[in-house]
CSV table of C-alpha atoms in Angstrom, one decimal:
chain,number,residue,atom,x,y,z
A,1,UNK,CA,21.9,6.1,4.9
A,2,UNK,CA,19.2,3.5,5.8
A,3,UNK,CA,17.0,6.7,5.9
A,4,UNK,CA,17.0,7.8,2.7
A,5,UNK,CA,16.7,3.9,1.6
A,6,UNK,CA,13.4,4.4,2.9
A,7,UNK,CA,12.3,6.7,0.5
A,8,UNK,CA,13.2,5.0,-2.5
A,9,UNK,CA,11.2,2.1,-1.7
A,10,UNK,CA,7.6,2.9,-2.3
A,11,UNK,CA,4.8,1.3,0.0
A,12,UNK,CA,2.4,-0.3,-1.9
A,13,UNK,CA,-1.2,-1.8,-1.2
A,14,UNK,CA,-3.9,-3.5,-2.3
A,15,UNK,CA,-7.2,-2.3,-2.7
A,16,UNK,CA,-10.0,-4.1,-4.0
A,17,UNK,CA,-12.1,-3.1,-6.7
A,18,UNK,CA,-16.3,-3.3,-7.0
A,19,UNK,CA,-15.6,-6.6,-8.9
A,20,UNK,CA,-13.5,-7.6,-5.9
A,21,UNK,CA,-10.4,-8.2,-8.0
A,22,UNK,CA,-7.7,-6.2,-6.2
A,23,UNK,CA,-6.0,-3.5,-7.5
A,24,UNK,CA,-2.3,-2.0,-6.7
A,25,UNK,CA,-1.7,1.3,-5.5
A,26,UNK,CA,1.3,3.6,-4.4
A,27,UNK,CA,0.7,5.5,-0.9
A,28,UNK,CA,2.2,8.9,-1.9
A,29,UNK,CA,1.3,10.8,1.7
A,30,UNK,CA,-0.2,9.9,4.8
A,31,UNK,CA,-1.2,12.3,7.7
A,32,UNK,CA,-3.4,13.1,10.4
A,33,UNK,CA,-5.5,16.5,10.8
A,34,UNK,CA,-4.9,18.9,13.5
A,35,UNK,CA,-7.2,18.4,16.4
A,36,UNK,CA,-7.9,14.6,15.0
A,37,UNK,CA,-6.8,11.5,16.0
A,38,UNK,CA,-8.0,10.4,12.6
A,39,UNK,CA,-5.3,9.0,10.2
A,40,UNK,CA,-5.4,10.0,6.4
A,41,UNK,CA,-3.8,8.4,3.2
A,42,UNK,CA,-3.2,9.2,-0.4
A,43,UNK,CA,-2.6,6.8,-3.4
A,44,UNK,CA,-2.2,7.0,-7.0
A,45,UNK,CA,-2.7,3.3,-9.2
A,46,UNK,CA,0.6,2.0,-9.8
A,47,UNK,CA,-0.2,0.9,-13.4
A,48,UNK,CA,-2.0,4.1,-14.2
A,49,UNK,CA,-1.0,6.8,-16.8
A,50,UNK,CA,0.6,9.5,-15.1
A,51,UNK,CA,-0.8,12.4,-17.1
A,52,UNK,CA,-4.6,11.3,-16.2
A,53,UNK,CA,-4.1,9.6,-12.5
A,54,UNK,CA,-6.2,10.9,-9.9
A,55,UNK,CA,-5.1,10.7,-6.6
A,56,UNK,CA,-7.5,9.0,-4.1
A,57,UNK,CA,-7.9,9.5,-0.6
A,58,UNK,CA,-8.8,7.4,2.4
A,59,UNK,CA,-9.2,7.8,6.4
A,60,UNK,CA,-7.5,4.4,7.7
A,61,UNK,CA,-7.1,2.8,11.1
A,62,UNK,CA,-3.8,0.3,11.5
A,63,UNK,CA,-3.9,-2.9,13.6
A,64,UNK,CA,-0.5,-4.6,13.7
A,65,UNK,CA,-0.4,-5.9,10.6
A,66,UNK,CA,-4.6,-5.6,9.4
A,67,UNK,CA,-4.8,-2.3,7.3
A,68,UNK,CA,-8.6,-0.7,7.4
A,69,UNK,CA,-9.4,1.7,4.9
A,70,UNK,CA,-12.8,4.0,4.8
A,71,UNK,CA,-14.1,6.4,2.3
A,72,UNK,CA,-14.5,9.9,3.2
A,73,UNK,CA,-17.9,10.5,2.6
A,74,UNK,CA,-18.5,13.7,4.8
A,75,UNK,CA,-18.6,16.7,2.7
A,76,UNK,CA,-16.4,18.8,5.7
A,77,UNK,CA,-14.1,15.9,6.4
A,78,UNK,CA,-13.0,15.9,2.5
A,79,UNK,CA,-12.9,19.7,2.1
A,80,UNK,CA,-10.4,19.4,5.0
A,81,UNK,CA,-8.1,16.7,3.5
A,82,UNK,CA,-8.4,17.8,0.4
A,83,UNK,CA,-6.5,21.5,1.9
A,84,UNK,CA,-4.1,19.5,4.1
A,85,UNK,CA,-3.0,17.6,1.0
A,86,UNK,CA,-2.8,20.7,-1.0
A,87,UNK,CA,-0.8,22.8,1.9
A,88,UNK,CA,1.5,19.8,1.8
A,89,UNK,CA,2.4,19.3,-0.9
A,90,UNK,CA,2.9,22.8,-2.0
A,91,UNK,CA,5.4,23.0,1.0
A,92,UNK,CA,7.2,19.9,-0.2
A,93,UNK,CA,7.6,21.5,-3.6
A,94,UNK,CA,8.7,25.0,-2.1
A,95,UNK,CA,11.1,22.8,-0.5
A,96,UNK,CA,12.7,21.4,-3.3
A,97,UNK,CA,13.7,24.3,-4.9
């Protein structure tokens, strides 16, 4: 049971903004690439409008506690994640049917 608990609780983070006020945002996947010891996230604002959200991604490194996002700035790197997060969540929703 404590399982499933775990899904209903999102994980949220804080990311700040070019102002440097910090904005919220729900982590919705995180993964690493095949042949990669690189570590991937994606978020969606938590106070957005659903209908228009876009979902952002971000290559992070975790030490204890300290969270370290990066941009993905490499045109290769994106295309990548940007299939991995597709393949995924296509299987999630062949899944759920």
């Amino acid at each position: 049971m404590a399982k499933d608990e775990q899904w209903d609780e999102p994980e949220i983070i804080y990311i700040p903004d070019d102002e440097g006020n910090e904005e919220e945002f729900e982590v919705i996947m995180k993964f690493e690439l095949d042949d990669s010891d690189k570590k991937y996230m994606m978020v969606v604002p938590v106070n957005g409008d659903d209908e228009t959200d876009e979902v952002y991604a971000f290559r992070y490194e975790e030490d204890g506690d300290d969270l370290q996002l990066y941009t993905i700035e490499d045109e290769e790197e994106w295309n990548l994640v940007e299939e991995t997060f597709n393949t995924l969540v296509a299987e999630m929703e062949k899944d759920s049917t």
